[in-house]
JSON list of C-alpha atoms in Angstrom, two decimals:
[
{"chain": "Y", "resi": 1, "resn": "MET", "atom": "CA", "xyz": [29.81, 29.27, 33.44]},
{"chain": "Y", "resi": 2, "resn": "VAL", "atom": "CA", "xyz": [30.26, 29.82, 30.17]},
{"chain": "Y", "resi": 3, "resn": "VAL", "atom": "CA", "xyz": [28.46, 27.56, 28.39]},
{"chain": "Y", "resi": 4, "resn": "ARG", "atom": "CA", "xyz": [29.68, 27.05, 24.31]},
{"chain": "Y", "resi": 5, "resn": "THR", "atom": "CA", "xyz": [27.60, 25.26, 21.33]},
{"chain": "Y", "resi": 6, "resn": "SER", "atom": "CA", "xyz": [28.96, 24.28, 18.38]},
{"chain": "Y", "resi": 7, "resn": "LEU", "atom": "CA", "xyz": [27.56, 24.81, 15.30]},
{"chain": "Y", "resi": 8, "resn": "ARG", "atom": "CA", "xyz": [26.56, 21.55, 14.63]},
{"chain": "Y", "resi": 9, "resn": "SER", "atom": "CA", "xyz": [24.66, 21.12, 18.24]},
{"chain": "Y", "resi": 10, "resn": "ALA", "atom": "CA", "xyz": [23.17, 24.15, 17.51]},
{"chain": "Y", "resi": 11, "resn": "SER", "atom": "CA", "xyz": [21.41, 22.85, 14.40]},
{"chain": "Y", "resi": 12, "resn": "VAL", "atom": "CA", "xyz": [20.38, 19.60, 15.72]},
{"chain": "Y", "resi": 13, "resn": "LEU", "atom": "CA", "xyz": [18.68, 21.26, 18.49]},
{"chain": "Y", "resi": 14, "resn": "GLY", "atom": "CA", "xyz": [16.68, 23.50, 15.79]},
{"chain": "Y", "resi": 15, "resn": "MET", "atom": "CA", "xyz": [15.56, 20.15, 14.38]},
{"chain": "Y", "resi": 16, "resn": "LEU", "atom": "CA", "xyz": [14.17, 18.98, 17.59]},
{"chain": "Y", "resi": 17, "resn": "GLY", "atom": "CA", "xyz": [12.26, 22.13, 18.05]},
{"chain": "Y", "resi": 18, "resn": "VAL", "atom": "CA", "xyz": [10.83, 22.04, 14.69]},
{"chain": "Y", "resi": 19, "resn": "LEU", "atom": "CA", "xyz": [9.84, 18.15, 15.05]},
{"chain": "Y", "resi": 20, "resn": "VAL", "atom": "CA", "xyz": [8.69, 18.45, 18.92]},
{"chain": "Y", "resi": 21, "resn": "TRP", "atom": "CA", "xyz": [6.65, 22.27, 18.03]},
{"chain": "Y", "resi": 22, "resn": "PRO", "atom": "CA", "xyz": [3.15, 21.57, 17.45]},
{"chain": "Y", "resi": 23, "resn": "ALA", "atom": "CA", "xyz": [1.47, 21.74, 14.03]},
{"chain": "Y", "resi": 24, "resn": "SER", "atom": "CA", "xyz": [-0.17, 26.07, 13.40]},
{"chain": "Y", "resi": 25, "resn": "THR", "atom": "CA", "xyz": [-4.13, 26.11, 14.01]},
{"chain": "Y", "resi": 26, "resn": "ALA", "atom": "CA", "xyz": [-4.31, 26.14, 9.99]},
{"chain": "Y", "resi": 27, "resn": "ALA", "atom": "CA", "xyz": [-2.80, 22.61, 9.26]},
{"chain": "Y", "resi": 28, "resn": "VAL", "atom": "CA", "xyz": [-5.57, 21.18, 12.44]},
{"chain": "Y", "resi": 29, "resn": "SER", "atom": "CA", "xyz": [-8.52, 22.46, 11.08]},
{"chain": "Y", "resi": 30, "resn": "GLU", "atom": "CA", "xyz": [-9.20, 21.43, 7.84]},
{"chain": "Y", "resi": 31, "resn": "ALA", "atom": "CA", "xyz": [-12.28, 21.11, 6.77]},
{"chain": "Y", "resi": 32, "resn": "PRO", "atom": "CA", "xyz": [-14.35, 17.57, 6.70]},
{"chain": "Y", "resi": 33, "resn": "ARG", "atom": "CA", "xyz": [-14.08, 15.52, 3.48]},
{"chain": "Y", "resi": 34, "resn": "GLU", "atom": "CA", "xyz": [-16.97, 14.56, 1.61]},
{"chain": "Y", "resi": 35, "resn": "PRO", "atom": "CA", "xyz": [-17.48, 10.61, 1.77]},
{"chain": "Y", "resi": 36, "resn": "ALA", "atom": "CA", "xyz": [-16.37, 8.90, -1.37]},
{"chain": "Y", "resi": 37, "resn": "PRO", "atom": "CA", "xyz": [-19.39, 8.02, -3.79]},
{"chain": "Y", "resi": 38, "resn": "ARG", "atom": "CA", "xyz": [-20.84, 4.49, -3.36]},
{"chain": "Y", "resi": 39, "resn": "PRO", "atom": "CA", "xyz": [-20.48, 2.60, -6.37]},
{"chain": "Y", "resi": 40, "resn": "PHE", "atom": "CA", "xyz": [-23.16, 2.49, -9.05]},
{"chain": "Y", "resi": 41, "resn": "GLY", "atom": "CA", "xyz": [-23.96, 0.24, -12.38]},
{"chain": "Y", "resi": 42, "resn": "ALA", "atom": "CA", "xyz": [-24.85, -2.61, -13.11]},
{"chain": "Y", "resi": 43, "resn": "ALA", "atom": "CA", "xyz": [-22.68, -4.97, -14.99]},
{"chain": "Y", "resi": 44, "resn": "CYS", "atom": "CA", "xyz": [-24.04, -5.31, -18.85]},
{"chain": "Y", "resi": 45, "resn": "SER", "atom": "CA", "xyz": [-22.55, -8.22, -21.50]},
{"chain": "Y", "resi": 46, "resn": "VAL", "atom": "CA", "xyz": [-23.92, -7.44, -24.66]},
{"chain": "Y", "resi": 47, "resn": "TYR", "atom": "CA", "xyz": [-24.07, -10.13, -27.72]},
{"chain": "Y", "resi": 48, "resn": "ILE", "atom": "CA", "xyz": [-25.21, -9.87, -31.42]},
{"chain": "Y", "resi": 49, "resn": "GLU", "atom": "CA", "xyz": [-26.36, -12.83, -33.51]},
{"chain": "Y", "resi": 50, "resn": "GLY", "atom": "CA", "xyz": [-27.32, -11.35, -36.56]},
{"chain": "Y", "resi": 51, "resn": "SER", "atom": "CA", "xyz": [-29.53, -8.48, -36.40]},
{"chain": "Y", "resi": 52, "resn": "ARG", "atom": "CA", "xyz": [-30.67, -9.80, -32.77]},
{"chain": "Y", "resi": 53, "resn": "ALA", "atom": "CA", "xyz": [-28.79, -7.71, -30.06]},
{"chain": "Y", "resi": 54, "resn": "THR", "atom": "CA", "xyz": [-29.36, -9.10, -26.75]},
{"chain": "Y", "resi": 55, "resn": "ALA", "atom": "CA", "xyz": [-28.09, -7.72, -23.42]},
{"chain": "Y", "resi": 56, "resn": "HIS", "atom": "CA", "xyz": [-27.49, -9.77, -19.55]},
{"chain": "Y", "resi": 57, "resn": "CYS", "atom": "CA", "xyz": [-27.16, -7.29, -16.99]},
{"chain": "Y", "resi": 58, "resn": "HIS", "atom": "CA", "xyz": [-26.95, -7.67, -13.05]},
{"chain": "Y", "resi": 59, "resn": "ASN", "atom": "CA", "xyz": [-26.65, -5.10, -10.28]},
{"chain": "Y", "resi": 60, "resn": "PRO", "atom": "CA", "xyz": [-24.38, -6.00, -7.83]},
{"chain": "Y", "resi": 61, "resn": "TYR", "atom": "CA", "xyz": [-25.03, -2.57, -5.89]},
{"chain": "Y", "resi": 62, "resn": "LEU", "atom": "CA", "xyz": [-27.35, -1.28, -3.28]},
{"chain": "Y", "resi": 63, "resn": "ASP", "atom": "CA", "xyz": [-28.76, 1.75, -5.71]},
{"chain": "Y", "resi": 64, "resn": "THR", "atom": "CA", "xyz": [-31.44, 1.01, -8.01]},
{"chain": "Y", "resi": 65, "resn": "ASP", "atom": "CA", "xyz": [-29.99, 0.92, -11.90]},
{"chain": "Y", "resi": 66, "resn": "ARG", "atom": "CA", "xyz": [-32.68, 1.94, -14.98]},
{"chain": "Y", "resi": 67, "resn": "VAL", "atom": "CA", "xyz": [-31.02, 0.15, -17.98]},
{"chain": "Y", "resi": 68, "resn": "GLN", "atom": "CA", "xyz": [-32.05, 0.21, -21.01]},
{"chain": "Y", "resi": 69, "resn": "LEU", "atom": "CA", "xyz": [-30.70, -1.19, -24.93]},
{"chain": "Y", "resi": 70, "resn": "HIS", "atom": "CA", "xyz": [-30.05, 1.19, -27.55]},
{"chain": "Y", "resi": 71, "resn": "VAL", "atom": "CA", "xyz": [-29.80, -0.38, -30.75]},
{"chain": "Y", "resi": 72, "resn": "GLU", "atom": "CA", "xyz": [-28.67, 1.92, -34.11]},
{"chain": "Y", "resi": 73, "resn": "CYS", "atom": "CA", "xyz": [-29.32, 0.27, -37.20]},
{"chain": "Y", "resi": 74, "resn": "GLU", "atom": "CA", "xyz": [-26.33, -0.19, -40.39]},
{"chain": "Y", "resi": 75, "resn": "ARG", "atom": "CA", "xyz": [-29.75, 1.28, -43.32]},
{"chain": "Y", "resi": 76, "resn": "TRP", "atom": "CA", "xyz": [-30.83, 4.62, -43.16]},
{"chain": "Y", "resi": 77, "resn": "TRP", "atom": "CA", "xyz": [-34.17, 2.97, -43.50]},
{"chain": "Y", "resi": 78, "resn": "ASP", "atom": "CA", "xyz": [-34.09, 0.95, -40.49]},
{"chain": "Y", "resi": 79, "resn": "VAL", "atom": "CA", "xyz": [-35.80, 1.98, -37.71]},
{"chain": "Y", "resi": 80, "resn": "ASP", "atom": "CA", "xyz": [-33.29, 2.70, -34.43]},
{"chain": "Y", "resi": 81, "resn": "ALA", "atom": "CA", "xyz": [-34.87, 0.78, -31.65]},
{"chain": "Y", "resi": 82, "resn": "ASP", "atom": "CA", "xyz": [-34.57, 1.13, -27.74]},
{"chain": "Y", "resi": 83, "resn": "SER", "atom": "CA", "xyz": [-35.75, -1.82, -25.09]},
{"chain": "Y", "resi": 84, "resn": "THR", "atom": "CA", "xyz": [-38.57, -0.64, -22.72]},
{"chain": "Y", "resi": 85, "resn": "PRO", "atom": "CA", "xyz": [-36.57, 0.18, -19.46]},
{"chain": "Y", "resi": 86, "resn": "VAL", "atom": "CA", "xyz": [-35.86, -1.87, -16.67]},
{"chain": "Y", "resi": 87, "resn": "ASP", "atom": "CA", "xyz": [-35.06, -0.98, -12.72]},
{"chain": "Y", "resi": 88, "resn": "LEU", "atom": "CA", "xyz": [-32.52, -3.35, -11.55]},
{"chain": "Y", "resi": 89, "resn": "GLY", "atom": "CA", "xyz": [-32.42, -3.46, -7.62]},
{"chain": "Y", "resi": 90, "resn": "PRO", "atom": "CA", "xyz": [-29.65, -4.73, -5.88]},
{"chain": "Y", "resi": 91, "resn": "THR", "atom": "CA", "xyz": [-28.96, -8.02, -6.63]},
{"chain": "Y", "resi": 92, "resn": "GLY", "atom": "CA", "xyz": [-31.34, -7.69, -9.78]},
{"chain": "Y", "resi": 93, "resn": "ARG", "atom": "CA", "xyz": [-30.82, -9.67, -12.81]},
{"chain": "Y", "resi": 94, "resn": "ALA", "atom": "CA", "xyz": [-32.70, -8.79, -16.60]},
{"chain": "Y", "resi": 95, "resn": "THR", "atom": "CA", "xyz": [-32.18, -9.49, -20.39]},
{"chain": "Y", "resi": 96, "resn": "LEU", "atom": "CA", "xyz": [-32.85, -6.90, -22.61]},
{"chain": "Y", "resi": 97, "resn": "SER", "atom": "CA", "xyz": [-33.31, -7.76, -26.39]},
{"chain": "Y", "resi": 98, "resn": "GLU", "atom": "CA", "xyz": [-33.83, -5.62, -29.97]},
{"chain": "Y", "resi": 99, "resn": "ARG", "atom": "CA", "xyz": [-33.49, -6.19, -33.35]},
{"chain": "Y", "resi": 100, "resn": "CYS", "atom": "CA", "xyz": [-33.02, -4.62, -36.72]},
{"chain": "Y", "resi": 101, "resn": "TRP", "atom": "CA", "xyz": [-34.52, -5.57, -39.79]},
{"chain": "Y", "resi": 102, "resn": "LYS", "atom": "CA", "xyz": [-30.85, -5.29, -41.42]},
{"chain": "Y", "resi": 103, "resn": "GLU", "atom": "CA", "xyz": [-27.88, -5.25, -40.27]},
{"chain": "Y", "resi": 104, "resn": "ILE", "atom": "CA", "xyz": [-26.50, -3.36, -36.60]},
{"chain": "Y", "resi": 105, "resn": "ARG", "atom": "CA", "xyz": [-24.29, -0.70, -36.67]},
{"chain": "Y", "resi": 106, "resn": "SER", "atom": "CA", "xyz": [-24.07, -0.14, -32.55]},
{"chain": "Y", "resi": 107, "resn": "VAL", "atom": "CA", "xyz": [-25.22, -0.90, -29.73]},
{"chain": "Y", "resi": 108, "resn": "TRP", "atom": "CA", "xyz": [-25.14, -0.07, -25.93]},
{"chain": "Y", "resi": 109, "resn": "VAL", "atom": "CA", "xyz": [-26.86, 0.25, -22.56]},
{"chain": "Y", "resi": 110, "resn": "SER", "atom": "CA", "xyz": [-27.77, 3.21, -20.84]},
{"chain": "Y", "resi": 111, "resn": "HIS", "atom": "CA", "xyz": [-27.89, 3.31, -16.50]},
{"chain": "Y", "resi": 112, "resn": "LEU", "atom": "CA", "xyz": [-29.77, 5.88, -14.45]},
{"chain": "Y", "resi": 113, "resn": "ARG", "atom": "CA", "xyz": [-29.51, 5.69, -11.04]},
{"chain": "Y", "resi": 114, "resn": "ARG", "atom": "CA", "xyz": [-33.29, 5.36, -9.34]}
]
């Protein structure tokens, strides 16, 4: 008995073989993935009123965040100020404040994972 296959049926059979054929071992043995980093960092809102800066911070995450308010004064003779660092545990809240004698140039809050 002679079996004749057309070009079309041969290509369909070839595609089925590719789809059914098991994947190579290189693709199956991929390295384990690193776990995604845990979210970190207290959310802080900074307000400036004249020469005084205030930050209200809340830590919604599990890791303790050490927050500190930094104030840079506009005048060259005015001393820049850094607040005392505060450790915020999970669900912790803190209010930080500092001031200049005259105008404030910039204000920011630093974060450190503890």
